Amino acid sequence: MMKQNIAIVLFSSLALSACAKSSNNTQQIQPPTTNQNLSSEQQKKVQQLLDKTKKNLVEIKGGTFMMGDFGVQKSSDKLPYDSDVNSKPLHKVTLDNYALSATKATYADFDIYTDVTGQQKIGKFDKFSINERVPTAAAGINWQQAQNYCQWLGKQLNLKMDLPTEAQWEYAARNRGQYILYPTDNGKIDIGRNVWSFKQRQELITKYKADEKIPELQQFPATPLGLYDMITDNYEWMLDWYDPQYYSKSPEKNPKGPAKGTLKVVRSAEPSDGQNLQMFGGFTFSRHAIHPVEDPKLSNDPDIKKYNIDLNRFNSVRCAVNY
């Protein structure tokens, strides 16, 4: 119970501290390479992951749309939907054709990847969190791990695969740029039908004998484009560095964010129930900023250290293919 209460406090702390500046930048590095002497079982698992990845790619025809909070133009009271200023101003964006994975990567996916590239498995394996490392749940990773994974997949498939830009993510979440408020099957939040209810979340915690919410995927209908879990079950790392004023100076054609920064943009949301999503965001245009490794202040918190809490447990990845 003590750990659960601390974790609840930390969720709020992480959200509040996400905009805190840090002097650290991630370094661009080459993704790990596949070991040369894989067993037949390893080769089989890699092929299954590659087949799954190809099958799950959703082709998205590019186009032009108005990116950002469209409340002033489309809401009944002509006021912004989002209280956060960083989702403004509304601005024109034009994207080339691309593809997105229908799902976020799971722990099972990452276990295959880390095994055949000779890396340590991701996540924590202590007595507090082992029950939360569910194979079918969205994998908790930092920004560099996310990019390395996508680029490694791309190399195996001979595709130009990377993290999506936030423009690509929003365009897809809004069903190719339409004025859609929530990235669900019908653009609305129907608690218990297309997003989690509080009761459903608690039942999942009980099922896995966990202390925290489990980001289990594909439990609700996909968006009209065929994308799952765009609204919840872990943030998704974007390629873009974060700048709260970026929208006012963003290029129209295929924007990729600022050239440098200290925080990375994430989209979607941590595991939440529908009531929280309605109260605190979950919009197709909601932007968040998180330290690409882990927040320095939180990582030094005594309770974080005591309970060995993974600050990236609610940060995941959905890969993109650029054509």
Short mmCIF file of N, CA, C and O in Angstrom, two decimals, residues 32-34 38 46 50 54 113 116-117 149-159:
data_model
loop_
_atom_site.label_atom_id
_atom_site.label_comp_id
_atom_site.label_asym_id
_atom_site.label_seq_id
_atom_site.Cartn_x
_atom_site.Cartn_y
_atom_site.Cartn_z
N PRO A 32 21.65 -0.83 -32.00
CA PRO A 32 22.38 -2.08 -31.85
C PRO A 32 22.19 -2.99 -33.07
O PRO A 32 21.19 -2.90 -33.78
N THR A 33 23.14 -3.84 -33.30
CA THR A 33 23.07 -4.77 -34.43
C THR A 33 22.71 -6.17 -33.94
O THR A 33 22.97 -6.54 -32.80
N THR A 34 22.13 -6.93 -34.83
CA THR A 34 21.73 -8.30 -34.51
C THR A 34 22.95 -9.20 -34.40
O THR A 34 23.86 -9.12 -35.24
N LEU A 38 22.70 -16.51 -34.20
CA LEU A 38 21.42 -16.73 -33.52
C LEU A 38 21.02 -18.20 -33.61
O LEU A 38 21.26 -18.86 -34.62
N VAL A 46 12.56 -13.64 -34.18
CA VAL A 46 12.81 -12.41 -34.93
C VAL A 46 11.88 -12.33 -36.13
O VAL A 46 11.27 -11.29 -36.41
N LEU A 50 9.14 -9.47 -37.04
CA LEU A 50 9.17 -8.71 -38.30
C LEU A 50 7.86 -8.88 -39.06
O LEU A 50 7.33 -7.91 -39.62
N LYS A 54 5.30 -5.75 -39.96
CA LYS A 54 4.83 -5.44 -41.31
C LYS A 54 3.31 -5.49 -41.39
O LYS A 54 2.68 -4.61 -41.99
N TYR A 113 13.86 -8.27 -29.26
CA TYR A 113 14.85 -7.31 -29.75
C TYR A 113 16.10 -7.28 -28.88
O TYR A 113 17.23 -7.36 -29.38
N VAL A 116 18.24 -10.68 -29.15
CA VAL A 116 19.05 -10.95 -30.36
C VAL A 116 20.08 -9.87 -30.63
O VAL A 116 20.93 -10.04 -31.51
N THR A 117 20.02 -8.77 -29.90
CA THR A 117 21.04 -7.72 -30.05
C THR A 117 21.99 -7.69 -28.85
O THR A 117 22.82 -6.78 -28.74
N TYR A 149 15.05 1.02 -31.21
CA TYR A 149 14.16 -0.10 -31.56
C TYR A 149 13.56 0.10 -32.95
O TYR A 149 13.59 -0.81 -33.79
N CYS A 150 13.02 1.29 -33.19
CA CYS A 150 12.40 1.55 -34.50
C CYS A 150 13.43 1.46 -35.62
O CYS A 150 13.16 0.88 -36.69
N GLN A 151 14.60 2.02 -35.41
CA GLN A 151 15.62 1.99 -36.46
C GLN A 151 16.14 0.58 -36.69
O GLN A 151 16.45 0.20 -37.82
N TRP A 152 16.23 -0.22 -35.62
CA TRP A 152 16.64 -1.62 -35.79
C TRP A 152 15.61 -2.38 -36.62
O TRP A 152 15.96 -3.12 -37.54
N LEU A 153 14.33 -2.19 -36.31
CA LEU A 153 13.28 -2.83 -37.09
C LEU A 153 13.37 -2.42 -38.56
O LEU A 153 13.24 -3.25 -39.46
N GLY A 154 13.58 -1.12 -38.77
CA GLY A 154 13.67 -0.62 -40.14
C GLY A 154 14.81 -1.25 -40.91
O GLY A 154 14.69 -1.57 -42.11
N LYS A 155 15.92 -1.45 -40.23
CA LYS A 155 17.08 -2.07 -40.89
C LYS A 155 16.77 -3.51 -41.29
O LYS A 155 17.13 -3.96 -42.39
N GLN A 156 16.08 -4.24 -40.41
CA GLN A 156 15.74 -5.63 -40.72
C GLN A 156 14.75 -5.71 -41.89
O GLN A 156 14.79 -6.64 -42.69
N LEU A 157 13.86 -4.73 -41.97
CA LEU A 157 12.80 -4.74 -42.99
C LEU A 157 13.14 -3.93 -44.22
O LEU A 157 12.33 -3.85 -45.16
N ASN A 158 14.31 -3.30 -44.21
CA ASN A 158 14.72 -2.42 -45.31
C ASN A 158 13.70 -1.30 -45.53
O ASN A 158 13.31 -0.99 -46.65
N LEU A 159 13.28 -0.71 -44.42
CA LEU A 159 12.35 0.41 -44.44
C LEU A 159 12.96 1.58 -43.68
O LEU A 159 13.73 1.39 -42.74
#
